[in-house]
Coordinates of C-alpha atoms and ligand atoms in Angstrom, one line a residue:
X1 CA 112.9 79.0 80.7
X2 CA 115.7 80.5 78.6
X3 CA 117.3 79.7 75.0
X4 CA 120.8 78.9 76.4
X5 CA 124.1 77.7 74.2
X6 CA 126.5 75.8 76.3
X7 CA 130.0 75.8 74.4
X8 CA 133.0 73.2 75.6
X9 CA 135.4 70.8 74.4
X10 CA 135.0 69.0 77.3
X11 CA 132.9 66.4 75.7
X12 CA 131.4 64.4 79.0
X13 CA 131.0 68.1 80.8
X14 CA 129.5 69.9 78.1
X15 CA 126.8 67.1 77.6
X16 CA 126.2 66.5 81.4
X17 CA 125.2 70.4 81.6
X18 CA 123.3 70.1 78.3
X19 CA 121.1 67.6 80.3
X20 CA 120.8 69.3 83.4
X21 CA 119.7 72.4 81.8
X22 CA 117.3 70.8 79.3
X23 CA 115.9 68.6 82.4
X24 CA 115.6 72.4 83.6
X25 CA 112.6 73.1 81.4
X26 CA 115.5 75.4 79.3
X27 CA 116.0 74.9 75.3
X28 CA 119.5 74.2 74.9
X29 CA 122.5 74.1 72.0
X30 CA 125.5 72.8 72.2
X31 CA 129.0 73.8 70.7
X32 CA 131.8 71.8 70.7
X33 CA 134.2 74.4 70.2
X34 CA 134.7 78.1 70.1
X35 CA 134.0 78.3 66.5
X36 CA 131.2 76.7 66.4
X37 CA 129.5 78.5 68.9
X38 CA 130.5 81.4 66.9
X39 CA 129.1 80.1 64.2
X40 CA 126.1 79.6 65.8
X41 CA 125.7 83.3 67.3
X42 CA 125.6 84.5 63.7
X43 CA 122.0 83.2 63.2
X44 CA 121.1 82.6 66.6
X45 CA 120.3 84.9 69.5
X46 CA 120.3 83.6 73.0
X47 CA 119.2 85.0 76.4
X48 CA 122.6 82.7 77.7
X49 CA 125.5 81.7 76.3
X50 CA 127.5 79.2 78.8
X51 CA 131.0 79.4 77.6
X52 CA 134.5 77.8 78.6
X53 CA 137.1 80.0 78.8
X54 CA 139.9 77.9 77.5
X55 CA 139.2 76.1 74.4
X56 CA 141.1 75.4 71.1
X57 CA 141.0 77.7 68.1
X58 CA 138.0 80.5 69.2
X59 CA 138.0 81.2 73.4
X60 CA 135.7 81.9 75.6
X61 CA 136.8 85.4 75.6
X62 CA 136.4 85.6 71.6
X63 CA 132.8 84.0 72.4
X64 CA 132.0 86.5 74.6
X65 CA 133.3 89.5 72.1
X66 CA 131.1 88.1 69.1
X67 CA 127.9 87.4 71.3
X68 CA 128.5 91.1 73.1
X69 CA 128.9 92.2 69.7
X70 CA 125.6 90.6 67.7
X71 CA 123.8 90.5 70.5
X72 CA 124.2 93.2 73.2
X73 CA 121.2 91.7 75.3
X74 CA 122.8 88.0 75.7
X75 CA 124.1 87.0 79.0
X76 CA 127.5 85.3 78.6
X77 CA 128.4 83.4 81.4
X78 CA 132.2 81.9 81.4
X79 CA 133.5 78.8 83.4
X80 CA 137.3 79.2 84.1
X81 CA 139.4 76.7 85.5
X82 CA 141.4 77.2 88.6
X83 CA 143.5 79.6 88.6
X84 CA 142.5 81.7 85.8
X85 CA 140.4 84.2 88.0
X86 CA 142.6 86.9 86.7
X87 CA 141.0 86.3 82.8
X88 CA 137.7 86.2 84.3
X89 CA 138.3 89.1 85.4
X90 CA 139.3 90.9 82.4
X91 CA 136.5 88.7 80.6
X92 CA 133.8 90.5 83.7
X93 CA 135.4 93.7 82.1
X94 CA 134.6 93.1 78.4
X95 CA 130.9 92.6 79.8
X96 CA 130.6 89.0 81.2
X97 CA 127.7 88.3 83.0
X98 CA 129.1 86.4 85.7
X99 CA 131.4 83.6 85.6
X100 CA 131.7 79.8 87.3
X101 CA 134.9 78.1 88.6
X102 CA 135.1 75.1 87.5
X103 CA 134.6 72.5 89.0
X104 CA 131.8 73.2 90.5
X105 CA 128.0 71.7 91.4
X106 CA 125.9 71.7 88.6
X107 CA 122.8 73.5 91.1
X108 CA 125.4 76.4 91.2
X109 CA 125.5 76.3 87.7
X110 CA 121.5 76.5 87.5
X111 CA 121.3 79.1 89.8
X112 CA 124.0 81.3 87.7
X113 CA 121.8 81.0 84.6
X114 CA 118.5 81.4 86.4
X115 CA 119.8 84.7 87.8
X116 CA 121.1 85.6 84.0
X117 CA 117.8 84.8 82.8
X118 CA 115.3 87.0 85.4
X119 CA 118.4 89.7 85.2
X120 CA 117.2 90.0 81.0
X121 CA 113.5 89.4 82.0
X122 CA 113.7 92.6 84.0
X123 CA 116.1 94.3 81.5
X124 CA 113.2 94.3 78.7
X125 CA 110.1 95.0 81.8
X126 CA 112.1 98.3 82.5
X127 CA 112.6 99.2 78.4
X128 CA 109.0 98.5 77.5
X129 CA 108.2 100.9 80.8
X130 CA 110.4 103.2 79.8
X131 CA 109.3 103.1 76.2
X132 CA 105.1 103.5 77.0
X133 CA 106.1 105.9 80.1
X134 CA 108.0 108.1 77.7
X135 CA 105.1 108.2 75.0
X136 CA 103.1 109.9 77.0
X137 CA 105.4 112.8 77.4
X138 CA 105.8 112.7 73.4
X139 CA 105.5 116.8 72.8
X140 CA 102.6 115.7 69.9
X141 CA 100.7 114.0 72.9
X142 CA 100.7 116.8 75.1
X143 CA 97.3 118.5 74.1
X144 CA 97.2 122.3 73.7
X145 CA 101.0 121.5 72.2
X146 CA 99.4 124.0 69.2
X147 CA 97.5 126.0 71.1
X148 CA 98.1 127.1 74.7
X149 CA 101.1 125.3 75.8
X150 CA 102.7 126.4 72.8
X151 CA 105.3 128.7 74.5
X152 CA 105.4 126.6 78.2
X153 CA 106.6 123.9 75.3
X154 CA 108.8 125.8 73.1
X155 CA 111.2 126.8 76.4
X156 CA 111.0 122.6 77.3
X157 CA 112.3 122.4 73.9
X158 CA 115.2 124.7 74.6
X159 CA 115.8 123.6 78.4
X160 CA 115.4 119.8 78.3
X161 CA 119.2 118.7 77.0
X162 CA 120.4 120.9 79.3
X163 CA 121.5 119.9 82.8
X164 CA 119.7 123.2 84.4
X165 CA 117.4 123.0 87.4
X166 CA 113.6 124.0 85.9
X167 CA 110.8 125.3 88.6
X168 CA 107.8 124.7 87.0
X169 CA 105.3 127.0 88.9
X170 CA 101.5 126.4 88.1
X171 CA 98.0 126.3 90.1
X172 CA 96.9 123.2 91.0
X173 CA 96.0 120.6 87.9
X174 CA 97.9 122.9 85.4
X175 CA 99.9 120.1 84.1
X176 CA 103.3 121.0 86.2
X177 CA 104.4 117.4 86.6
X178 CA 103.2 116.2 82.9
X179 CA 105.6 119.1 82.1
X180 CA 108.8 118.1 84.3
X181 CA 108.2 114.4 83.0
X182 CA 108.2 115.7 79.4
X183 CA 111.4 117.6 80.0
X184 CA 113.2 114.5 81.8
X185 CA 111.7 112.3 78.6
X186 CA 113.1 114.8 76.4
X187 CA 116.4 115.1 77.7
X188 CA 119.3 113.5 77.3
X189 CA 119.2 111.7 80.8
X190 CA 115.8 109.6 79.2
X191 CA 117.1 106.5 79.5
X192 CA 117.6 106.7 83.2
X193 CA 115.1 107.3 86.4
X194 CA 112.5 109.9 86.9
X195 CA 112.2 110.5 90.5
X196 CA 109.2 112.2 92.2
X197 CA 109.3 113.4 95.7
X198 CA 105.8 115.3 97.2
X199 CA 107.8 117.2 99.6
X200 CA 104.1 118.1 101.2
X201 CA 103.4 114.8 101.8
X202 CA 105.4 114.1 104.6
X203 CA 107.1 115.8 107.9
X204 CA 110.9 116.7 108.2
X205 CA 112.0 113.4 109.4
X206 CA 110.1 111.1 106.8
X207 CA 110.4 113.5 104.2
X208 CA 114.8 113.8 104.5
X209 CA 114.7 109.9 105.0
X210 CA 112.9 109.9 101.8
X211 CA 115.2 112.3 99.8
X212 CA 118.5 111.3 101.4
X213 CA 117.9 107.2 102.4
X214 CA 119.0 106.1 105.7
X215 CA 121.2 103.7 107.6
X216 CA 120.2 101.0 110.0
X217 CA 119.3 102.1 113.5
X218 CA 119.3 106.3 112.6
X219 CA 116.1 106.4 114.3
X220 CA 113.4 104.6 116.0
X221 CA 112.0 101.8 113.5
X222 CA 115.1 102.1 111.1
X223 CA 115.6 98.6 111.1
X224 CA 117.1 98.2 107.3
X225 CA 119.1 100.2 105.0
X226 CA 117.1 102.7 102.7
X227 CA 118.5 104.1 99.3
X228 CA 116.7 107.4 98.9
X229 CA 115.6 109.3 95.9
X230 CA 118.5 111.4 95.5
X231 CA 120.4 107.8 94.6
X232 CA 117.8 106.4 93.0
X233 CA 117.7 109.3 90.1
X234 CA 121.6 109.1 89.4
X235 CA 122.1 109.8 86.5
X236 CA 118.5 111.1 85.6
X237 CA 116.1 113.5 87.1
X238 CA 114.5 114.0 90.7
X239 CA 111.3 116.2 90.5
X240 CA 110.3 117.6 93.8
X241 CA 106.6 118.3 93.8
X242 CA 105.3 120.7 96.1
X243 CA 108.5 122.0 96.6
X244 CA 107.4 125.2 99.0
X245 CA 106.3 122.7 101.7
X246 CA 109.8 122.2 102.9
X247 CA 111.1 122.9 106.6
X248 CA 114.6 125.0 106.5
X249 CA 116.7 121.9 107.5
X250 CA 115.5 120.0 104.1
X251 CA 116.2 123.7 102.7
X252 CA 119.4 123.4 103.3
X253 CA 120.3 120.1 102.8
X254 CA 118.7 120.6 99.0
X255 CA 120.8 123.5 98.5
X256 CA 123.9 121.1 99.7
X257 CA 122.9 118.5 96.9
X258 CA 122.9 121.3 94.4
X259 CA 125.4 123.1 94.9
X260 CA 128.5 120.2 96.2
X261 CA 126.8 116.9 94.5
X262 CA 126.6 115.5 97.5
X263 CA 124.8 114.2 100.8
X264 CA 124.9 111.9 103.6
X265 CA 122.4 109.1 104.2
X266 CA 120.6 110.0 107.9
X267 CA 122.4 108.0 110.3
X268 CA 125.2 107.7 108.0
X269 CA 128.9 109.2 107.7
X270 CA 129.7 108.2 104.5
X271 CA 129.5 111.0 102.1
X272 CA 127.7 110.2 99.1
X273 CA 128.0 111.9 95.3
X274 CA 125.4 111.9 93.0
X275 CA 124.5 113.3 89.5
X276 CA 121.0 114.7 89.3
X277 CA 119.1 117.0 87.3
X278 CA 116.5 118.3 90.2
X279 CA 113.0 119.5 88.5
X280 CA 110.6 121.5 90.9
X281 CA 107.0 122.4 91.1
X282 CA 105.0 124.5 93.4
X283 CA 101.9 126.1 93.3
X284 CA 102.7 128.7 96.1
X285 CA 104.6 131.8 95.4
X286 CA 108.1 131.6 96.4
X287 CA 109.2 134.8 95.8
X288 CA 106.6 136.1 98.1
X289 CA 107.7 133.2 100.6
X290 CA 111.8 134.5 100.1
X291 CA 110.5 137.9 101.1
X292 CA 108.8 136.7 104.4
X293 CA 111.7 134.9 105.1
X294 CA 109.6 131.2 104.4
X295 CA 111.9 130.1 101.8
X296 CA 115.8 130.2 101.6
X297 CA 116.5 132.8 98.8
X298 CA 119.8 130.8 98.0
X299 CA 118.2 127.8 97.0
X300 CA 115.1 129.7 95.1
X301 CA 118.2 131.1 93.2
X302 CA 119.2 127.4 92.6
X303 CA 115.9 126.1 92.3
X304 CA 114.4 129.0 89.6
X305 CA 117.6 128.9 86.8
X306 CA 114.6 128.4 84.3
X307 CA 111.3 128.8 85.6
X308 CA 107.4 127.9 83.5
X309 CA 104.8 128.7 84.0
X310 CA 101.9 127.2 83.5
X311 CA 98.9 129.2 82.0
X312 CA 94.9 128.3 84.1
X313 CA 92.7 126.4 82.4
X314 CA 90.6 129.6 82.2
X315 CA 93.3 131.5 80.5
X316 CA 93.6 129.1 77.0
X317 CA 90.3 128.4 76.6
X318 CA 91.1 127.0 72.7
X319 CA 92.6 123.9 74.7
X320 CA 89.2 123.3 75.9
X321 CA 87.4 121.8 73.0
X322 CA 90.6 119.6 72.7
X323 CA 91.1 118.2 75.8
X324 CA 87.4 117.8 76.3
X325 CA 87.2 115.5 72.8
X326 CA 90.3 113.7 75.1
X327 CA 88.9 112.6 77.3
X328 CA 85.9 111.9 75.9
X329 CA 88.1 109.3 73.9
X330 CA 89.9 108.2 76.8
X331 CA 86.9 107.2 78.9
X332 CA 84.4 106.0 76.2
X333 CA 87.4 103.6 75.3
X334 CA 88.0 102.6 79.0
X335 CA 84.4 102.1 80.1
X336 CA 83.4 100.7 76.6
X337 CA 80.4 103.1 75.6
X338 CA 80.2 104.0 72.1
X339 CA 80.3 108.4 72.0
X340 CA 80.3 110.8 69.1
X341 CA 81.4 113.7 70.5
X342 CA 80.0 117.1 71.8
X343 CA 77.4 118.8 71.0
X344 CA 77.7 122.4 70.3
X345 CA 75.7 123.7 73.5
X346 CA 77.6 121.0 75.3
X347 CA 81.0 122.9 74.2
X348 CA 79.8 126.3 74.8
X349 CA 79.2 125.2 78.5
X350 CA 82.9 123.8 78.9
X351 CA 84.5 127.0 77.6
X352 CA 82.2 129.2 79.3
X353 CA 83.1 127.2 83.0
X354 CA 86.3 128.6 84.8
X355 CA 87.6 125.4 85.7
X356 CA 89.0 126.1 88.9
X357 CA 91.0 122.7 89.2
X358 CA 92.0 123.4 85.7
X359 CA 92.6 119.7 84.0
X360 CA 92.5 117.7 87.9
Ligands
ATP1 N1 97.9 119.4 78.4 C1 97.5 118.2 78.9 N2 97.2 117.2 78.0 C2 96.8 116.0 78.5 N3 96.6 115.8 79.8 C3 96.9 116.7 80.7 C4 97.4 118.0 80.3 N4 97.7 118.8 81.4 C5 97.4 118.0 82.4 N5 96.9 116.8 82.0 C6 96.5 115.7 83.0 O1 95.9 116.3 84.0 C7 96.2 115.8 85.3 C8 96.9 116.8 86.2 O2 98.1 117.2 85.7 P1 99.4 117.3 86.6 O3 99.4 116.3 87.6 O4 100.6 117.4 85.7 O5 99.1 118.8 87.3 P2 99.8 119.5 88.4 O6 99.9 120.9 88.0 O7 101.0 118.8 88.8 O8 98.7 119.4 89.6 P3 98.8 119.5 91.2 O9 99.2 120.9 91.5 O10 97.4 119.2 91.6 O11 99.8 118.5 91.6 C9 97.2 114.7 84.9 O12 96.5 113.4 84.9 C10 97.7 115.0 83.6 O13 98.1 113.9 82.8
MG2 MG1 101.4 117.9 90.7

């Protein structure tokens, strides 16, 4: 169900998709003319505005320019006449949602708006997502922000609106991929995807089918098409986890990505360009790995432009008392018991512990 304004001169048309719509469970306006359904966008925001493209006085195009203007968000969806496909065009161009040749079956109609409608619905699911994903990687929520993440932090600062590849280096449950997400979240590229890959998690095959996607039929059980990660972080920023685990073909099909922009699906011929900040983690020791001939030392060059790393548990022991009190929070809240706090002797254990998973 949607808030929908249908504007027309077309009298008998308007008010037979005024009833079809309403009949559709949708709350429906009605504007008899351009400028009254200009008039009505000034105080009223819609998730659709179902516009004719040729009316006296105000178009549809004008329409669409006001509601695109007031109200980014709305959906305009035009309905052109025959013939004037090459103004829906320009009016897709402007930032139409879609547009209907008239005439046409009302059910088409329906299914246009319905589309409009779930297209918004997902619009504000992926904002809000965004929105409480990215609080977590707010600097003021990372604890030991004051104490000892202070300098890991302070180079996230000065990295993050940069494009540069980051290896984030760490043993395990340091906080390497709460620190890529923070960079990402902190960058300029916020507002689009944050990948993660576990390049230990699966075997050469899976793992490049993964990364680069696939085309039907490149192997045994590729029966669809699959967009990889590389596509899917276009824009934003893929962080490869575990990033020592990889065989040298993925090696060197990384270092391709990184250095050209650009890759091939498996199975595929098509050459494909992406933009992508690339974020790695490891908890190995890839210089050693470069020495022993484990690791390509061209793409550690690539791969370590700015490198963190993360400080053990053991080593910032002021973080302890902090984090403890954390969680402490976070479960009494999430299993509903009432808890003060710590008791001193209680503290003195934690800090005196070597935490050998550090925060896992
Ligand atoms: N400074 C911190 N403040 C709050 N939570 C933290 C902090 N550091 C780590 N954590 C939490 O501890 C857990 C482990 O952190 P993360 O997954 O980033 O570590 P990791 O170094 O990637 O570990 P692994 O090597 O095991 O993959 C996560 O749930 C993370 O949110
Ligand atoms: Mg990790």
């Amino acid at each position: 169900m949607g808030r929908i304004l249908v504007a027309d001169d077309h009298d008998l048309l308007r008010r037979g998709i005024v009833r079809a719509l309403t009949e559709a469970q949708h709350d429906v306006d009605e504007a008899a003319n351009g400028n009254v359904a200009i008039e009505k966008l000034q105080d009223t925001q819609y998730d659709v505005v179902l516009s004719d493209l040729k009316m006296g006085g105000s178009d549809g195009l004008d329409v669409l320019r006001t509601a695109k203007t007031l109200h980014p968000a709305t959906a305009v969806i035009l309905m052109t006449a025959f013939g004037s496909v090459n103004t829906a065009v320009e009016a897709m161009k402007i930032g139409a949602f879609d547009y209907v040749q008239k005439p046409f079956e009302i059910e088409e109609m329906e299914l246009k708006v319905n589309k409009a409608i779930e297209h918004r619905r997902l619009q504000h699911e992926v904002e809000y997502l965004r929105h409480t994903q990215g609080d977590i990687y707010d600097f003021d929520r990372i604890v030991g922000a004051n104490g000892g993440l202070q300098s890991v932090l302070g180079i996230v600062r000065k990295v993050a609106k940069s494009n540069a590849t980051v290896l984030v280096r760490g043993e395990t449950g340091t906080g390497k991929e709460l620190i890529a997400g923070a960079t990402h979240h902190n960058s300029l590229r916020a507002s689009r995807n944050f990948v993660k890959v576990n390049c230990a998690a699966l075997q050469e095959n899976l793992l490049e089918s993964e990364l680069f996607g696939h085309e039907k039929g490149a192997f045994t059980g590729a029966d669809k098409q699959r967009i990889g990660r590389f596509e899917q972080a276009d824009g934003g920023t893929l962080f490869l986890d575990e990033v020592g685990d990889m065989s040298p073909n993925t090696q060197a099909k990384i270092l391709r990505v990184l250095q050209e922009h650009e890759f091939e699906r498996l199975g595929g011929t098509r050459t494909l360009r992406v933009d992508v900040r690339v974020i790695t983690a490891t908890n190995r020791n890839l210089a050693h790995m470069v020495a022993h001939g484990q690791f390509r030392e061209d793409l550690y060059y690539r791969l370590n432009v700015v490198s963190i790393d993360m400080p053990p548990l053991r080593e910032r022991k002021e973080d302890i008392r902090e984090l403890a009190s954390f969680f402490l929070r976070r479960f009494s809240g999430e299993l509903k018991k009432r808890i003060e706090g710590l008791s001193p002797d209680a503290v003195k254990l934690l800090m005196r512990y070597n935490w050998p998973g550090n925060i896992r």
